[in-house]
Short mmCIF file of C-alpha atoms and ligand atoms in Angstrom, two decimals:
data_model
loop_
_atom_site.label_atom_id
_atom_site.label_comp_id
_atom_site.label_asym_id
_atom_site.label_seq_id
_atom_site.Cartn_x
_atom_site.Cartn_y
_atom_site.Cartn_z
CA MET A 1 -17.26 -26.85 -29.09
CA ARG A 2 -14.66 -28.53 -31.26
CA THR A 3 -13.33 -25.48 -33.10
CA ILE A 4 -10.16 -23.44 -32.59
CA LEU A 5 -10.51 -19.66 -32.42
CA PHE A 6 -7.33 -18.36 -34.12
CA LEU A 7 -7.00 -14.61 -33.47
CA ASN A 8 -5.28 -11.76 -35.32
CA PRO A 9 -3.17 -9.64 -32.96
CA VAL A 10 -3.39 -5.87 -32.45
CA PHE A 11 -0.21 -3.74 -32.20
CA LYS A 12 0.53 -0.74 -30.00
CA GLN A 13 3.25 1.84 -30.61
CA MET A 14 4.90 3.06 -27.41
CA VAL A 15 7.69 5.53 -26.51
CA TRP A 16 9.70 2.58 -25.18
CA GLY A 17 8.84 0.14 -28.02
CA GLY A 18 11.19 -1.44 -30.59
CA ASN A 19 11.23 -3.67 -33.69
CA GLN A 20 11.64 -7.16 -32.13
CA LEU A 21 8.00 -8.11 -32.65
CA GLY A 22 8.76 -7.81 -36.36
CA ASP A 23 12.32 -9.18 -36.35
CA LYS A 24 11.84 -12.08 -33.89
CA PHE A 25 8.13 -12.91 -34.26
CA GLY A 26 7.62 -12.05 -37.93
CA TYR A 27 4.62 -9.80 -37.32
CA ALA A 28 3.84 -6.96 -39.75
CA ILE A 29 4.45 -4.22 -37.16
CA PRO A 30 3.35 -0.61 -37.70
CA GLY A 31 6.74 0.98 -36.84
CA ASP A 32 10.11 0.74 -35.06
CA ASP A 33 8.46 1.80 -31.81
CA THR A 34 6.07 -1.16 -31.51
CA GLY A 35 5.85 -1.97 -27.81
CA GLU A 36 2.96 -4.40 -27.52
CA CYS A 37 1.25 -7.17 -29.44
CA TRP A 38 -2.19 -7.81 -27.94
CA GLY A 39 -2.57 -11.47 -28.87
CA VAL A 40 -5.86 -12.23 -27.12
CA SER A 41 -7.93 -9.20 -26.18
CA ALA A 42 -11.56 -8.21 -25.81
CA HIS A 43 -10.57 -4.80 -24.43
CA PRO A 44 -12.16 -1.76 -26.19
CA ASN A 45 -8.64 -0.33 -26.77
CA GLY A 46 -7.58 -3.31 -28.89
CA LYS A 47 -9.98 -5.99 -30.09
CA SER A 48 -8.84 -9.39 -31.33
CA ILE A 49 -10.61 -10.62 -34.47
CA VAL A 50 -11.07 -14.28 -35.43
CA ARG A 51 -8.81 -15.12 -38.40
CA GLU A 52 -10.61 -18.08 -40.00
CA GLY A 53 -13.36 -20.67 -39.72
CA LEU A 54 -16.97 -20.55 -38.55
CA PHE A 55 -16.55 -17.29 -36.59
CA LYS A 56 -14.22 -15.50 -39.08
CA ASP A 57 -14.17 -11.67 -38.72
CA LYS A 58 -16.01 -11.64 -35.38
CA THR A 59 -14.32 -9.86 -32.49
CA LEU A 60 -13.64 -11.72 -29.28
CA SER A 61 -15.87 -9.28 -27.36
CA GLN A 62 -18.72 -9.94 -29.84
CA LEU A 63 -18.33 -13.72 -29.37
CA TRP A 64 -18.33 -13.24 -25.58
CA ARG A 65 -21.76 -11.55 -25.89
CA GLU A 66 -23.33 -13.60 -28.68
CA ASN A 67 -21.91 -17.08 -28.02
CA PRO A 68 -21.28 -17.31 -24.26
CA GLU A 69 -21.40 -21.12 -24.51
CA LEU A 70 -17.95 -20.97 -26.18
CA PHE A 71 -16.58 -19.76 -22.83
CA GLY A 72 -18.54 -21.91 -20.42
CA ASN A 73 -21.31 -19.30 -19.87
CA ILE A 74 -19.23 -17.50 -17.25
CA ASP A 75 -21.28 -14.82 -15.49
CA LEU A 76 -19.03 -11.81 -16.25
CA GLN A 77 -19.62 -8.73 -18.36
CA TYR A 78 -16.22 -8.95 -20.11
CA PHE A 79 -13.85 -11.64 -21.31
CA PRO A 80 -11.68 -11.78 -18.17
CA LEU A 81 -8.11 -12.08 -19.51
CA LEU A 82 -5.75 -10.22 -21.82
CA THR A 83 -2.55 -11.71 -23.30
CA LYS A 84 0.23 -9.48 -24.66
CA ILE A 85 3.75 -9.87 -25.96
CA ILE A 86 5.82 -6.86 -24.94
CA ASP A 87 9.01 -5.61 -26.63
CA ALA A 88 10.61 -3.09 -24.28
CA LYS A 89 13.53 -1.43 -26.01
CA GLY A 90 13.45 1.34 -23.39
CA ASP A 91 12.33 1.37 -19.75
CA CYS A 92 8.59 1.24 -19.04
CA SER A 93 7.36 3.63 -16.33
CA VAL A 94 7.28 2.40 -12.73
CA GLN A 95 3.64 1.63 -11.94
CA VAL A 96 1.15 -0.12 -9.70
CA HIS A 97 -2.39 -1.43 -10.28
CA PRO A 98 -5.30 -1.36 -7.82
CA GLY A 99 -7.05 -4.49 -6.58
CA ASP A 100 -10.69 -5.22 -7.55
CA GLU A 101 -12.11 -3.56 -4.43
CA TYR A 102 -10.25 -0.24 -4.80
CA ALA A 103 -10.96 -0.14 -8.56
CA ARG A 104 -14.68 -0.81 -8.02
CA GLU A 105 -14.89 2.11 -5.59
CA HIS A 106 -12.60 4.65 -7.31
CA GLU A 107 -12.66 3.69 -11.01
CA ASN A 108 -16.35 3.43 -11.93
CA GLY A 109 -16.80 -0.20 -11.00
CA SER A 110 -13.87 -1.42 -13.12
CA LEU A 111 -11.86 -4.53 -12.35
CA GLY A 112 -8.46 -4.19 -10.67
CA LYS A 113 -5.43 -5.76 -12.25
CA THR A 114 -3.15 -8.62 -11.36
CA GLU A 115 -0.68 -9.63 -14.05
CA CYS A 116 2.19 -12.06 -14.62
CA TRP A 117 5.19 -12.13 -16.92
CA TYR A 118 7.05 -14.90 -18.70
CA ILE A 119 10.48 -13.61 -19.81
CA ILE A 120 10.84 -14.74 -23.44
CA ASP A 121 14.21 -13.10 -23.94
CA CYS A 122 16.41 -10.51 -22.24
CA GLU A 123 19.90 -9.09 -22.26
CA GLU A 124 22.49 -10.42 -19.80
CA ASP A 125 21.93 -9.01 -16.26
CA ALA A 126 18.65 -7.38 -17.35
CA ALA A 127 16.66 -6.11 -14.37
CA ILE A 128 12.99 -5.49 -13.67
CA VAL A 129 11.49 -3.29 -10.98
CA LEU A 130 9.56 -5.50 -8.57
CA GLY A 131 8.48 -4.18 -5.17
CA HIS A 132 10.07 -1.52 -2.99
CA ASN A 133 12.19 -1.15 0.15
CA ALA A 134 9.86 0.84 2.42
CA ARG A 135 8.96 -0.87 5.72
CA SER A 136 5.86 1.15 6.55
CA LYS A 137 3.24 3.30 4.81
CA GLU A 138 4.82 6.40 6.48
CA GLU A 139 8.25 5.52 5.11
CA LEU A 140 6.76 4.83 1.66
CA THR A 141 4.95 8.18 1.65
CA SER A 142 8.02 10.16 2.72
CA MET A 143 10.32 8.39 0.21
CA ILE A 144 7.87 9.16 -2.61
CA GLU A 145 7.36 12.78 -1.47
CA GLN A 146 11.13 13.33 -1.21
CA LYS A 147 11.64 11.58 -4.58
CA LYS A 148 14.16 9.07 -3.16
CA TRP A 149 13.51 6.77 -6.09
CA ASN A 150 16.82 4.88 -6.02
CA ASP A 151 16.33 3.98 -2.33
CA LEU A 152 12.69 3.11 -2.78
CA ILE A 153 12.62 0.94 -5.89
CA ARG A 154 13.68 -2.73 -5.68
CA GLU A 155 15.43 -4.11 -8.75
CA VAL A 156 15.61 -7.82 -9.53
CA ILE A 157 17.92 -9.43 -12.12
CA VAL A 158 16.03 -11.84 -14.41
CA LYS A 159 16.83 -14.46 -17.05
CA PRO A 160 14.94 -15.92 -20.03
CA GLY A 161 12.44 -18.48 -18.74
CA ASP A 162 11.76 -16.66 -15.45
CA PHE A 163 8.11 -16.31 -14.46
CA ILE A 164 7.00 -13.37 -12.30
CA GLN A 165 3.67 -12.92 -10.53
CA VAL A 166 2.76 -9.22 -10.15
CA ASP A 167 -0.17 -8.96 -7.72
CA SER A 168 -2.23 -5.78 -7.58
CA GLY A 169 -0.46 -3.42 -5.14
CA MET A 170 3.02 -4.52 -6.32
CA VAL A 171 5.24 -1.72 -7.70
CA HIS A 172 6.66 -2.92 -11.03
CA ALA A 173 8.30 -2.03 -14.33
CA ILE A 174 9.69 -3.90 -17.29
CA ARG A 175 13.09 -2.48 -18.18
CA GLY A 176 14.67 -1.97 -21.57
CA GLY A 177 16.13 -4.96 -23.43
CA MET A 178 13.52 -7.62 -22.80
CA MET A 179 10.61 -9.45 -24.41
CA VAL A 180 7.85 -10.62 -22.12
CA LEU A 181 4.60 -12.56 -22.50
CA GLU A 182 2.09 -10.95 -20.14
CA THR A 183 -1.11 -12.59 -18.94
CA GLN A 184 -3.35 -10.14 -17.07
CA GLN A 185 -6.82 -9.34 -15.91
CA ASN A 186 -8.70 -7.48 -18.64
CA SER A 187 -8.30 -4.01 -17.13
CA ASP A 188 -6.36 -0.92 -18.10
CA ILE A 189 -6.16 0.85 -14.74
CA THR A 190 -2.58 1.85 -14.08
CA TYR A 191 -1.19 4.31 -11.56
CA ARG A 192 2.15 5.74 -12.66
CA VAL A 193 4.51 6.10 -9.66
CA TYR A 194 7.67 7.33 -11.39
CA ASP A 195 8.73 7.92 -14.99
CA TYR A 196 12.50 8.54 -14.62
CA GLY A 197 11.84 12.28 -15.17
CA ARG A 198 11.39 11.52 -18.89
CA LYS A 199 9.93 14.24 -21.08
CA ILE A 200 7.75 13.42 -24.08
CA ASP A 201 7.18 16.40 -26.41
CA GLY A 202 8.68 18.59 -23.66
CA LYS A 203 6.33 17.37 -20.93
CA GLU A 204 6.55 14.74 -18.21
CA ARG A 205 3.72 12.20 -18.19
CA GLU A 206 1.20 12.53 -15.37
CA LEU A 207 1.99 10.68 -12.13
CA HIS A 208 -0.72 9.28 -9.81
CA ILE A 209 0.95 9.74 -6.43
CA LYS A 210 -2.09 9.69 -4.16
CA GLN A 211 -3.64 6.60 -5.72
CA SER A 212 -0.25 4.87 -5.76
CA ILE A 213 0.30 5.44 -2.04
CA ASP A 214 -3.26 4.20 -1.40
CA VAL A 215 -2.80 0.88 -3.20
CA ILE A 216 0.91 -0.08 -2.80
CA THR A 217 1.28 -3.13 -0.55
CA VAL A 218 3.65 -2.50 2.39
CA PRO A 219 5.96 -4.27 2.96
CA ALA A 220 6.35 -5.65 -0.58
CA PRO A 221 6.02 -9.44 -1.02
CA SER A 222 9.44 -11.16 -1.11
CA VAL A 223 11.28 -11.75 -4.38
CA GLU A 224 11.25 -15.53 -3.67
CA GLU A 225 7.44 -15.50 -3.49
CA SER A 226 7.11 -13.67 -6.80
CA VAL A 227 9.81 -15.04 -9.16
CA LYS A 228 10.38 -18.63 -10.29
CA SER A 229 12.62 -20.14 -12.96
CA THR A 230 10.90 -22.50 -15.41
CA VAL A 231 13.93 -23.72 -17.36
CA HIS A 232 14.19 -27.09 -15.57
CA MET A 233 10.49 -27.93 -15.74
CA PRO A 234 9.68 -31.24 -17.45
CA LYS A 235 8.99 -31.33 -21.18
CA ASN A 236 5.85 -32.61 -22.91
CA ARG A 237 3.50 -31.88 -20.02
CA MET A 238 1.47 -28.97 -18.65
CA ASN A 239 3.50 -27.19 -15.99
CA GLU A 240 1.34 -24.94 -13.81
CA LEU A 241 3.16 -21.64 -13.21
CA ILE A 242 0.50 -19.93 -11.07
CA SER A 243 -3.06 -20.42 -9.91
CA CYS A 244 -4.58 -17.29 -8.34
CA HIS A 245 -8.03 -15.66 -8.08
CA SER A 246 -7.59 -14.06 -11.53
CA TYR A 247 -6.11 -16.83 -13.68
CA VAL A 248 -4.25 -20.11 -14.05
CA VAL A 249 -1.13 -20.10 -16.28
CA TRP A 250 0.80 -23.05 -17.68
CA LYS A 251 4.01 -23.55 -19.66
CA LEU A 252 4.11 -26.33 -22.27
CA ASP A 253 7.57 -27.14 -23.56
CA ILE A 254 6.91 -29.64 -26.34
CA THR A 255 9.70 -31.65 -27.95
CA GLU A 256 7.59 -34.66 -29.01
CA LYS A 257 3.91 -34.77 -28.16
CA LEU A 258 1.47 -33.83 -25.44
CA THR A 259 -2.17 -34.87 -25.11
CA PHE A 260 -4.73 -33.70 -22.57
CA GLU A 261 -8.44 -32.96 -22.11
CA GLN A 262 -9.47 -29.30 -22.40
CA SER A 263 -11.92 -29.23 -19.48
CA HIS A 264 -11.67 -25.51 -18.50
CA PRO A 265 -14.28 -22.86 -19.51
CA PHE A 266 -11.76 -21.90 -22.25
CA MET A 267 -8.03 -22.13 -22.79
CA ILE A 268 -5.85 -19.39 -24.29
CA MET A 269 -2.65 -20.52 -26.02
CA SER A 270 0.26 -18.43 -27.35
CA VAL A 271 3.12 -20.08 -29.23
CA ILE A 272 6.30 -18.21 -28.21
CA GLU A 273 8.94 -20.50 -29.75
CA GLY A 274 9.16 -23.08 -32.54
CA GLU A 275 6.38 -24.74 -34.50
CA GLY A 276 4.17 -27.81 -34.60
CA GLU A 277 0.57 -28.97 -34.88
CA ILE A 278 -2.58 -28.94 -32.82
CA ASP A 279 -5.14 -31.54 -33.91
CA GLY A 280 -3.88 -31.35 -37.49
CA HIS A 281 -3.69 -27.50 -37.67
CA LYS A 282 -0.19 -26.14 -38.24
CA ILE A 283 0.87 -23.60 -35.60
CA LYS A 284 4.01 -21.52 -35.18
CA LYS A 285 5.73 -18.88 -33.06
CA GLY A 286 3.49 -15.80 -32.82
CA ASP A 287 0.14 -17.64 -33.12
CA HIS A 288 -2.53 -16.94 -30.50
CA PHE A 289 -5.73 -18.98 -30.20
CA ILE A 290 -8.48 -20.12 -27.85
CA LEU A 291 -9.80 -23.64 -27.30
CA PRO A 292 -13.49 -23.21 -26.32
CA ASP A 293 -15.49 -24.91 -23.60
CA GLY A 294 -16.13 -28.59 -24.25
CA TYR A 295 -13.30 -28.81 -26.82
CA GLY A 296 -12.24 -32.15 -25.39
CA HIS A 297 -9.15 -34.08 -26.43
CA VAL A 298 -6.09 -32.01 -27.45
CA ASP A 299 -3.23 -33.48 -29.43
CA LEU A 300 -0.09 -31.29 -29.65
CA GLN A 301 3.10 -32.24 -31.41
CA GLY A 302 6.24 -30.56 -32.68
CA ASP A 303 9.09 -28.58 -31.21
CA MET A 304 7.64 -25.50 -29.55
CA VAL A 305 6.97 -23.58 -26.34
CA ILE A 306 3.41 -22.51 -25.50
CA ILE A 307 2.12 -20.33 -22.65
CA ALA A 308 -1.50 -21.24 -21.84
CA SER A 309 -4.02 -19.67 -19.49
CA SER A 310 -7.56 -19.94 -18.23
CA VAL A 311 -9.68 -18.99 -15.25
CA LYS A 312 -10.57 -21.25 -12.34
ZN1 LIG B 1 1.45 -3.48 -15.01
#
């Protein structure tokens, strides 16, 4: 259908959140501890609502149920993806997500979670947690039980423009001082491995040690397999960053114009830098929208960076 579903984002306040979503993206944030902007979400914990046009005021989850033709009539109970912009002023807890099979069995038939990050901005020498140093499940278990966190956790230095694939089973954490666009499976199942001993209102947050040991992949995939720089990718074309069982993600770095056919069941787009036009509609940094199934010819122009995603 030849309509663009522009969506209003939902904000989440977090212990590690900051004010960059207001200062850098111009959103009306609810406080100086705003950690996440859910740009495209049909999750019950934060529902995107259509901003204008034919489907104004409908939620994305409602459209998924009532107008499945907008999304290629995919045979799934839920809209499969969730797109967030994250402002981590402080460190996020070290966590791991189950795969689909483990989640189905242990989490009431829920989906597992694979996610990926595009680093929008970060401080010099900023590091993420990605993977671990244990060589066997026994070593992993004993390092966790003995709380040898510094030996266990693998840190990786990142730069703006880096793209990181975080498969289910991969230990990970975003650290303080970075903004990230996250594309993920629409699931909220997270096992907390370690929280730096932080206390919130006098109490440490619950850890999920047994489940974590169950699902952590050993040995961890290599850093080279998981991290790629996108800064030298060509401009004015669709650069595929990843294609996996959960999603396909592209980076579009537009300095003049880009045209293509939207032939996927749907295409999510988030403008993370600059401004321009899509088929005569003005768009700017912070806008999130979906091009439905059968949208056809797309004409983008301006000076902007877009992260796009779909399913295979
Ligand atoms: Zn995660």
